[in-house]
Coordinates of N, CA and C in Angstrom, one line a residue:
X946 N 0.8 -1.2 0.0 CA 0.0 0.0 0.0 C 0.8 1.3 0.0
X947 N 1.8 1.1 0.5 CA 2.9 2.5 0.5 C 3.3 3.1 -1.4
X948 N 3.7 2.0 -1.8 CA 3.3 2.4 -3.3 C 2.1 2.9 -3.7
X949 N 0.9 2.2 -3.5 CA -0.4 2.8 -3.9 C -0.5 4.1 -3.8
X950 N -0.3 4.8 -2.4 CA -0.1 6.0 -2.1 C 0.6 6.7 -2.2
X951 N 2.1 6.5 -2.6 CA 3.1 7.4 -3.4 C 2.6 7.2 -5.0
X952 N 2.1 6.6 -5.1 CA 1.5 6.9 -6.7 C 0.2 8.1 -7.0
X953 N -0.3 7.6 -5.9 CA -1.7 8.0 -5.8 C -1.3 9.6 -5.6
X954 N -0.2 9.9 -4.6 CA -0.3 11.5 -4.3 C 0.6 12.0 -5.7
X955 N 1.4 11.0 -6.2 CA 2.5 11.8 -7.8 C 1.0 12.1 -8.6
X956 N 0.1 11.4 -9.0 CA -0.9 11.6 -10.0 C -1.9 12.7 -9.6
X957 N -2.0 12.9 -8.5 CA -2.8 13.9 -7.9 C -1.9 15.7 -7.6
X958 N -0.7 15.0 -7.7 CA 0.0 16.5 -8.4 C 0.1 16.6 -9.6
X959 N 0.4 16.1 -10.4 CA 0.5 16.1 -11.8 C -1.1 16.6 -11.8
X960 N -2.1 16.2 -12.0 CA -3.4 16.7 -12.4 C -3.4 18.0 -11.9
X961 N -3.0 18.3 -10.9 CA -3.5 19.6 -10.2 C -2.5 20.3 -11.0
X962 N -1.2 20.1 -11.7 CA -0.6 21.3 -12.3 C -1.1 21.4 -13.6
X963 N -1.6 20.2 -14.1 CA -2.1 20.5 -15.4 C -3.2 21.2 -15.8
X964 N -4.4 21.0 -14.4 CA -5.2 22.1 -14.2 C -4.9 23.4 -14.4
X965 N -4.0 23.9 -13.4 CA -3.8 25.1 -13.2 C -2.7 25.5 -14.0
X966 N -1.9 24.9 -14.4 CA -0.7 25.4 -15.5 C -0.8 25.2 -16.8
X967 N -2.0 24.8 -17.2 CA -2.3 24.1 -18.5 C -1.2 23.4 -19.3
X968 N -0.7 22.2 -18.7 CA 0.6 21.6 -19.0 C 0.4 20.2 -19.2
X969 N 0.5 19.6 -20.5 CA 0.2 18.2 -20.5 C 1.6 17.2 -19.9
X970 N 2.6 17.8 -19.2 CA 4.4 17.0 -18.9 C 4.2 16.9 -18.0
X971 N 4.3 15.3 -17.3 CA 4.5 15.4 -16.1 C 5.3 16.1 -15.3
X972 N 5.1 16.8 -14.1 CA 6.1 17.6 -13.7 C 6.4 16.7 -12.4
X973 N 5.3 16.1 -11.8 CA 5.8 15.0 -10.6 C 6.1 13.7 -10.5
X974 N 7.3 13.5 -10.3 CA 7.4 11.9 -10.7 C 7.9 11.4 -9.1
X975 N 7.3 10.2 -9.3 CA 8.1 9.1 -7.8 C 9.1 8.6 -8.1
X976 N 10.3 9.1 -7.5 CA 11.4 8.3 -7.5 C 12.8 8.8 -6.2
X977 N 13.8 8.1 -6.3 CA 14.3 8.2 -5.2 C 15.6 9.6 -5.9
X978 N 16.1 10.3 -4.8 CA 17.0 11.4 -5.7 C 18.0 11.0 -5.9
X979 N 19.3 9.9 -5.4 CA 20.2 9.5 -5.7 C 20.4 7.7 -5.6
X980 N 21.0 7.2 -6.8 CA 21.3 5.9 -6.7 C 22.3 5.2 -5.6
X981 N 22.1 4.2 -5.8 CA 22.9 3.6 -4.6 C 24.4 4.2 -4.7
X982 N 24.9 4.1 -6.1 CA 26.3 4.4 -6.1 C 26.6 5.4 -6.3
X983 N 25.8 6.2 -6.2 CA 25.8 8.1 -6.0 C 25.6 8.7 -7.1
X984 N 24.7 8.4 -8.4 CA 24.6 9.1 -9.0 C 22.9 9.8 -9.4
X985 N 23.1 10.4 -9.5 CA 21.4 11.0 -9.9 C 20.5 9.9 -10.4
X986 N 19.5 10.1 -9.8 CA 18.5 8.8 -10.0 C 17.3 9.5 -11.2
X987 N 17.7 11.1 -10.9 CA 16.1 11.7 -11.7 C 17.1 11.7 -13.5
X988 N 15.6 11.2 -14.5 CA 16.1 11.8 -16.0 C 15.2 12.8 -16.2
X989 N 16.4 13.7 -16.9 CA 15.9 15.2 -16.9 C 15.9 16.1 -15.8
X990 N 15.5 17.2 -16.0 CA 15.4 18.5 -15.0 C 14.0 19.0 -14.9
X991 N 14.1 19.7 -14.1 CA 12.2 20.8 -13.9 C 11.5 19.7 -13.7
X992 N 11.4 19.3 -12.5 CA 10.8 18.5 -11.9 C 10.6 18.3 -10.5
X993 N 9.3 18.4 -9.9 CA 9.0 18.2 -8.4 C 9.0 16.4 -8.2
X994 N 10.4 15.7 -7.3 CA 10.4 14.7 -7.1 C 9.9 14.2 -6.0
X995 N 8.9 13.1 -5.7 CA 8.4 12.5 -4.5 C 8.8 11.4 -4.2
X996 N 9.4 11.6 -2.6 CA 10.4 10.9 -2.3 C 10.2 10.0 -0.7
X997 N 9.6 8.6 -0.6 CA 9.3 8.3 0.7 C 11.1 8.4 1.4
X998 N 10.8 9.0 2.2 CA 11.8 9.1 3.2 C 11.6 8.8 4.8
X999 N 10.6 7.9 5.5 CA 10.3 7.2 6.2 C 9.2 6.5 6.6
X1000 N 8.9 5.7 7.4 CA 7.9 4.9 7.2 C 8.1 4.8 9.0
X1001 N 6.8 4.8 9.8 CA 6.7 5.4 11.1 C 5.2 4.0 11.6
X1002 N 5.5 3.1 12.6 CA 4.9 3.1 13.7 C 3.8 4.2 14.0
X1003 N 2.2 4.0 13.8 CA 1.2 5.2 14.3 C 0.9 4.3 15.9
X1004 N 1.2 4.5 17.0 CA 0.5 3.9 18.2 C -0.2 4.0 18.6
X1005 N -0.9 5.3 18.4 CA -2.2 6.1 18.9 C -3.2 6.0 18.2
X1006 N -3.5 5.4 16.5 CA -4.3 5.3 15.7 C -4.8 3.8 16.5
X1007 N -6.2 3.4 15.6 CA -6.8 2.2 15.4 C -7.1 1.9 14.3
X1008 N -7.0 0.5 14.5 CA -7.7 0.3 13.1 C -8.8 -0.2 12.8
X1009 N -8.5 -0.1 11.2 CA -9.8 0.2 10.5 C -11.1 -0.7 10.8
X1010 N -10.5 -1.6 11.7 CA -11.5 -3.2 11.7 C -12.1 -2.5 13.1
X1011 N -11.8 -1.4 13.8 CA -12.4 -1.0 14.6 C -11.4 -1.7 16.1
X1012 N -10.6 -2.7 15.8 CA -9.9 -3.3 16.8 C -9.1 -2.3 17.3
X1013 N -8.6 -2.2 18.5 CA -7.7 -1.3 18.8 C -6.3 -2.2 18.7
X1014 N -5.1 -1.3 18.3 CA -4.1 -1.8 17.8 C -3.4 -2.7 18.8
X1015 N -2.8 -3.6 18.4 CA -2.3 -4.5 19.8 C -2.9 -5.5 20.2
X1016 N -4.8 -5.8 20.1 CA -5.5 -6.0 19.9 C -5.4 -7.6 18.9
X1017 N -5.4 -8.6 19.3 CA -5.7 -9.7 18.5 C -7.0 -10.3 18.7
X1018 N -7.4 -11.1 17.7 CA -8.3 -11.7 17.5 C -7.8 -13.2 17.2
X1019 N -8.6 -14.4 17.5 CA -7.9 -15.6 17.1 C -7.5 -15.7 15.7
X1020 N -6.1 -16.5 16.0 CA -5.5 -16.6 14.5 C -5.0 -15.4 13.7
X1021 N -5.2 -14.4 14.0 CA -4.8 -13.0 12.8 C -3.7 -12.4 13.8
X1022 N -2.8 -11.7 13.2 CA -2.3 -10.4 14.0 C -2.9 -9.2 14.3
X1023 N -2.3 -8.6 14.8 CA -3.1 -7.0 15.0 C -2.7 -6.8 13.7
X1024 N -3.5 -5.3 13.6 CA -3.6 -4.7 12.4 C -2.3 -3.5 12.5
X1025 N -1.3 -3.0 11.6 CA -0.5 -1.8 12.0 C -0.6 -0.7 11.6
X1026 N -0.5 -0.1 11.9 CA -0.9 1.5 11.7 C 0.3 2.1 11.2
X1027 N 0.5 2.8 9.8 CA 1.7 3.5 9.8 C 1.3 5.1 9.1
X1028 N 2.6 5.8 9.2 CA 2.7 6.9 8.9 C 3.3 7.1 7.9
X1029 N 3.4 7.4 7.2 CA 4.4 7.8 5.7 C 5.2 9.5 6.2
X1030 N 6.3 9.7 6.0 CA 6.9 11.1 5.6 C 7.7 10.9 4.5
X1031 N 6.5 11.9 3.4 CA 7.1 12.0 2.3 C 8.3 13.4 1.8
X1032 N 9.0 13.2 0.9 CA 9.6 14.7 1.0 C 9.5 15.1 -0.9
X1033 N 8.7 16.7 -1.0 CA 8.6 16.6 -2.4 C 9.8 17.7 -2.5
X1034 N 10.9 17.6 -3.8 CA 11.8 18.2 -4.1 C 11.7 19.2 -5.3
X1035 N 12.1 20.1 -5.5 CA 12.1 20.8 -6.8 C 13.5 20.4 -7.4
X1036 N 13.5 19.9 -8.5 CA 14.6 19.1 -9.3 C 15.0 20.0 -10.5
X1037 N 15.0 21.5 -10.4 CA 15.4 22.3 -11.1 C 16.5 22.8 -12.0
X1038 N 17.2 22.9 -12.9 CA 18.2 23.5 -13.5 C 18.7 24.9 -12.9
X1039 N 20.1 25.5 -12.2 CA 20.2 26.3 -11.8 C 19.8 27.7 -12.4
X1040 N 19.4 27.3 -13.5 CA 19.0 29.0 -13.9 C 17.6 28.8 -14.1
X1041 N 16.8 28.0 -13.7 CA 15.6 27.9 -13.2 C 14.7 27.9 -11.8
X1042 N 15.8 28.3 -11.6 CA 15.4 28.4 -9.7 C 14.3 29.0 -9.5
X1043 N 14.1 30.3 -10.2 CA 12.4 30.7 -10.1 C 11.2 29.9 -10.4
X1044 N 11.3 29.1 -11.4 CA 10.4 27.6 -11.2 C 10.7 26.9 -10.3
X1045 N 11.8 26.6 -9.4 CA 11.6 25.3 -8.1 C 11.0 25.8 -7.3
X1046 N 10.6 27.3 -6.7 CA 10.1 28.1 -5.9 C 8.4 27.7 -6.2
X1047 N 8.3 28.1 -7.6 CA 7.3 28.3 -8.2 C 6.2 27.1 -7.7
X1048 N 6.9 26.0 -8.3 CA 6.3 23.9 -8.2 C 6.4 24.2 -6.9
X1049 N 7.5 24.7 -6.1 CA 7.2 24.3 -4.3 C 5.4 24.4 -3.4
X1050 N 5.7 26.0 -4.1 CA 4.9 26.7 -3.9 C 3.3 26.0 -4.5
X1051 N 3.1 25.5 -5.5 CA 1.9 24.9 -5.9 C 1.5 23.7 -4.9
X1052 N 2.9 23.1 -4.5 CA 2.7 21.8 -4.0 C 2.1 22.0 -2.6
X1053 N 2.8 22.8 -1.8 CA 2.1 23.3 -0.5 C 0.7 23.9 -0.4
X1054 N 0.6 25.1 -1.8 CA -0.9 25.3 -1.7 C -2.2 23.9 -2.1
X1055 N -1.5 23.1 -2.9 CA -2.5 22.0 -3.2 C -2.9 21.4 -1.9
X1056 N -1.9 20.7 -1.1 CA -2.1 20.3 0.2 C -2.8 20.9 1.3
X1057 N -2.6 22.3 1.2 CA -3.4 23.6 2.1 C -4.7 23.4 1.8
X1058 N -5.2 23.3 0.6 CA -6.9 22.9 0.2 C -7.0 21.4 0.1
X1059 N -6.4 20.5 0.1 CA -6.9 19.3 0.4 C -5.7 18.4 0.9
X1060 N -5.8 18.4 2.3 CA -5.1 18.4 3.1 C -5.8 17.2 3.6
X1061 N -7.1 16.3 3.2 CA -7.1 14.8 3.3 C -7.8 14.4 2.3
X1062 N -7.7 12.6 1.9 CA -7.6 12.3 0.8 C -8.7 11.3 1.0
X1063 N -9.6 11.4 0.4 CA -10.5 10.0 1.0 C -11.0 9.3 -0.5
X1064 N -12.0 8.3 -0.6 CA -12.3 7.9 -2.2 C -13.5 8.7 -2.8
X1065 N -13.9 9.9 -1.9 CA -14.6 10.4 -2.7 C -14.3 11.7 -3.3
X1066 N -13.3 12.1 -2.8 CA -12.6 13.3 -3.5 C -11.6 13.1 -3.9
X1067 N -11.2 11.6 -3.8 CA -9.9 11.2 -5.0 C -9.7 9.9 -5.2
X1068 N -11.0 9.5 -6.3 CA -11.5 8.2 -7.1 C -10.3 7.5 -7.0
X1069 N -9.1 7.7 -7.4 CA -8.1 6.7 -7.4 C -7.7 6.5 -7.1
X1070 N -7.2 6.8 -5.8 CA -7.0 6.3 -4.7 C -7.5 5.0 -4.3
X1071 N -6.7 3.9 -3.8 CA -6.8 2.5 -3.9 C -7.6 2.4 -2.7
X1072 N -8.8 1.0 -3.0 CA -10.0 0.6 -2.4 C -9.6 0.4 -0.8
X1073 N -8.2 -0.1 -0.5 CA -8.1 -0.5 0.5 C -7.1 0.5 1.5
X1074 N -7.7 2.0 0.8 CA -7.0 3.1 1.7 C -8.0 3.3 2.5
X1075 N -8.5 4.0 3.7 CA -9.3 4.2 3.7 C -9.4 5.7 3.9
X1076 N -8.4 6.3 4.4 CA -8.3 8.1 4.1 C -6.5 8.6 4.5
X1077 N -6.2 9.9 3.7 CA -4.7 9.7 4.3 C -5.0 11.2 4.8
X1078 N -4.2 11.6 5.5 CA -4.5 12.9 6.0 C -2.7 13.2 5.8
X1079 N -2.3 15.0 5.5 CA -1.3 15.6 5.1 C -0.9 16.8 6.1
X1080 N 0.1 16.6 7.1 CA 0.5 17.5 7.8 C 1.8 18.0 7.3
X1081 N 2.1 19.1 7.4 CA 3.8 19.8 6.8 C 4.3 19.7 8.3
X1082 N 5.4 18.9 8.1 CA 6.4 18.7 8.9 C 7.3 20.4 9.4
X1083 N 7.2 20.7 10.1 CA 8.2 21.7 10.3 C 9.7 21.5 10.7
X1084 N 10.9 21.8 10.4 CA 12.0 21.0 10.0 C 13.1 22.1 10.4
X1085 N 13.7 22.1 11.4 CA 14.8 23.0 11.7 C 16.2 22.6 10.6
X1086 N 17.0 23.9 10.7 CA 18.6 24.0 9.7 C 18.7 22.0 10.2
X1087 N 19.3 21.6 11.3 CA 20.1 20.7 11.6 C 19.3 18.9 11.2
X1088 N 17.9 19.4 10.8 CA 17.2 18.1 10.6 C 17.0 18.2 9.2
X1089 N 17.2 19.2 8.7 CA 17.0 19.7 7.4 C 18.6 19.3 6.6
X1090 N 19.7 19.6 6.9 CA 21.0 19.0 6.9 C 20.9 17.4 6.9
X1091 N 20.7 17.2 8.1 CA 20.4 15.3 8.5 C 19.9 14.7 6.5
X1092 N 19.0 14.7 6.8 CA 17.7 14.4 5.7 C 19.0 14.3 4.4
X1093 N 19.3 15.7 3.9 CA 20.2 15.9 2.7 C 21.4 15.2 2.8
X1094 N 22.0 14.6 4.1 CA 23.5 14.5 3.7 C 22.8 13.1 4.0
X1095 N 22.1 12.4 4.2 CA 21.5 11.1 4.6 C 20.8 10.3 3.2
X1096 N 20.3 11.3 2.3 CA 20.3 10.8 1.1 C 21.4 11.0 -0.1
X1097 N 22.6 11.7 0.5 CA 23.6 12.0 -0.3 C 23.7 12.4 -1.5
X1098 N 22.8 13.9 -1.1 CA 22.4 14.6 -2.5 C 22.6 16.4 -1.8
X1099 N 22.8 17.0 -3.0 CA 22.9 18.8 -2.5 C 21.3 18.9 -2.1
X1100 N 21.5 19.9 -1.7 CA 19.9 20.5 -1.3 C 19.1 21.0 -2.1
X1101 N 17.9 20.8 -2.2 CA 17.3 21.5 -3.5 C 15.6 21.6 -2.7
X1102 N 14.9 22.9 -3.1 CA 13.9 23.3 -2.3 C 13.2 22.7 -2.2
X1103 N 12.4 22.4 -0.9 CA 11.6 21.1 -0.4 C 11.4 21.1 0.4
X1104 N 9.9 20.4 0.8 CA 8.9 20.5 1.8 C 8.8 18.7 2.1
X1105 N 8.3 18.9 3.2 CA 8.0 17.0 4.0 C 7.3 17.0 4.4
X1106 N 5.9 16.1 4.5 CA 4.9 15.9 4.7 C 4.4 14.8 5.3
X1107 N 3.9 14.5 6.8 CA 3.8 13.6 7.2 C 2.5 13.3 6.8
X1108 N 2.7 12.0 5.8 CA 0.7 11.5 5.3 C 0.4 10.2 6.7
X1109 N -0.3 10.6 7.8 CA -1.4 9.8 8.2 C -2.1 8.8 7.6
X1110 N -2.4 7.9 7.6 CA -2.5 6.6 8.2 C -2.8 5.4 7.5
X1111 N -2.1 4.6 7.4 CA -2.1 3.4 6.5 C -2.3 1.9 7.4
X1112 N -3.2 1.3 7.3 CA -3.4 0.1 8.1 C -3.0 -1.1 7.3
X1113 N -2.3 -1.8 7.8 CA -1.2 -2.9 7.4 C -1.9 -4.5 8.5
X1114 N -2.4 -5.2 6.9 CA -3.0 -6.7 7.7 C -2.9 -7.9 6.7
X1115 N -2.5 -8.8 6.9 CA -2.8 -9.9 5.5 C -3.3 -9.5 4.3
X1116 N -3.8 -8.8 4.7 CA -5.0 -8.6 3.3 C -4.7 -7.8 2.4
X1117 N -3.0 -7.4 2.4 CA -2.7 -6.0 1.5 C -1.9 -7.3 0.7
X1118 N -1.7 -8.1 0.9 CA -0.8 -9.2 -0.4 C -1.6 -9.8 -1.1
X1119 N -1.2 -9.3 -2.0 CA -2.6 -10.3 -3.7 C -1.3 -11.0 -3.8
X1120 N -0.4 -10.8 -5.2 CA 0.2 -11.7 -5.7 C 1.5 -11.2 -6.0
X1121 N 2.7 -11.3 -6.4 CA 3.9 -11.1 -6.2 C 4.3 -11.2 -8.2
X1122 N 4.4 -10.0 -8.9 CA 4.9 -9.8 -10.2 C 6.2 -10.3 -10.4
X1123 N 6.9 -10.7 -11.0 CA 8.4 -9.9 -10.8 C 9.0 -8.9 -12.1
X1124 N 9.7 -8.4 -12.2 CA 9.5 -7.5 -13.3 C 10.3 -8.3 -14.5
X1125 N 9.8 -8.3 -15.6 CA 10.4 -9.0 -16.7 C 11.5 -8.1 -17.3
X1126 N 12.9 -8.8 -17.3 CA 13.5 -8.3 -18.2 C 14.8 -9.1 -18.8
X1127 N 15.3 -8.4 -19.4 CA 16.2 -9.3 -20.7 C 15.2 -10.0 -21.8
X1128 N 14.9 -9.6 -22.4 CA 14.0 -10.6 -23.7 C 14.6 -10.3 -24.6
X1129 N 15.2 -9.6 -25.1 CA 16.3 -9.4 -26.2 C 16.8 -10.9 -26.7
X1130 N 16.5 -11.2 -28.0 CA 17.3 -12.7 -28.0 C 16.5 -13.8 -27.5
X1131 N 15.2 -13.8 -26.5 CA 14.6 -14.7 -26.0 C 14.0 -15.5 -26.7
X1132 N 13.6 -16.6 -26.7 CA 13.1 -17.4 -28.0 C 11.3 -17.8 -27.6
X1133 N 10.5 -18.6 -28.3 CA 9.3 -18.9 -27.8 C 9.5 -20.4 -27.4
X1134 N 8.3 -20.6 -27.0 CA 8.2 -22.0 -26.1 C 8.4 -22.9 -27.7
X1135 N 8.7 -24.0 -27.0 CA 9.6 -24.9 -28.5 C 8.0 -25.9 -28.7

């Protein structure tokens, strides 16, 4: 489900810029900002990147089955409750810095008017969310540092958003893909 909902909030920016910017390019994409072996993970420039940068224990929430957490029933686990903090980046070209301002800026106001996400004000959002709610993190110089030298990337303008609450139980595993690749050369069944 943590994918569902970093998908779910990249598509729900992208639509909101295209609304208002009348722009058919995506400008928000999910991905992480630097690869393992240190190189830039984004292709291309001018882009607001969304980026999970933690995944949090909620203790205080319940869940959705109405059980309180901790809470078992025969045979099942409790249900878990988590938190997402996401961080959205402006991935701008230095002589475009008045656009990373610009995307920051849209991305904070979008959240300011819909600051929670449920299936009736946002159809695609997956069946088995049942609402996420968007708080802005406030973030001093030294946690703000932490964060950048911890993904081992320069700093680039960006806001972090704690999305509320995701409940975690058996029932979020269907089936396991794996992603196809190498077919180049592959032959058919004999």
């Amino acid at each position: 489900m943590i994918y569902e909902t970093l998908v779910c909030i990249t598509e729900e920016i992208n639509s909101s810029f295209k609304r208002k910017l009348q722009t058919n390019e995506e400008k928000a994409i999910l991905s992480g900002i630097v690869n393992q072996d240190g190189s830039v993970a984004i292709q291309g420039e001018n882009k607001i990147i969304v980026t999970l940068l933690n995944v949090e224990k909620d203790t205080i929430g319940k869940s959705t089955a109405g059980t309180p957490v901790g809470v078992t029933t025969p045979n099942t686990a409790p249900a878990v409750n988590i938190n997402l903090y996401v961080l959205f980046s402006a991935y701008f070209s230095s002589n475009n810095y008045p656009e990373a301002l610009r995307f920051l800026s849209f991305v904070v106001a979008h959240f300011q008017s819909k600051n929670v996400f449920t299936r009736a004000n946002t159809p695609a959002m997956d069946a088995r969310i049942g609402k996420l709610i968007f708080e802005m993190e406030s973030l001093g110089a030294d946690k703000l540092n932490n964060i950048w030298t911890t993904l081992g990337a320069k700093y680039m303008p960006s806001v972090v958003y704690k999305v509320r609450m995701l409940t975690f139980d058996d029932s979020i595993i269907r089936e396991y893909r794996p992603v196809v690749t190498g077919t180049e050369g592959s032959v058919g069944p004999a």
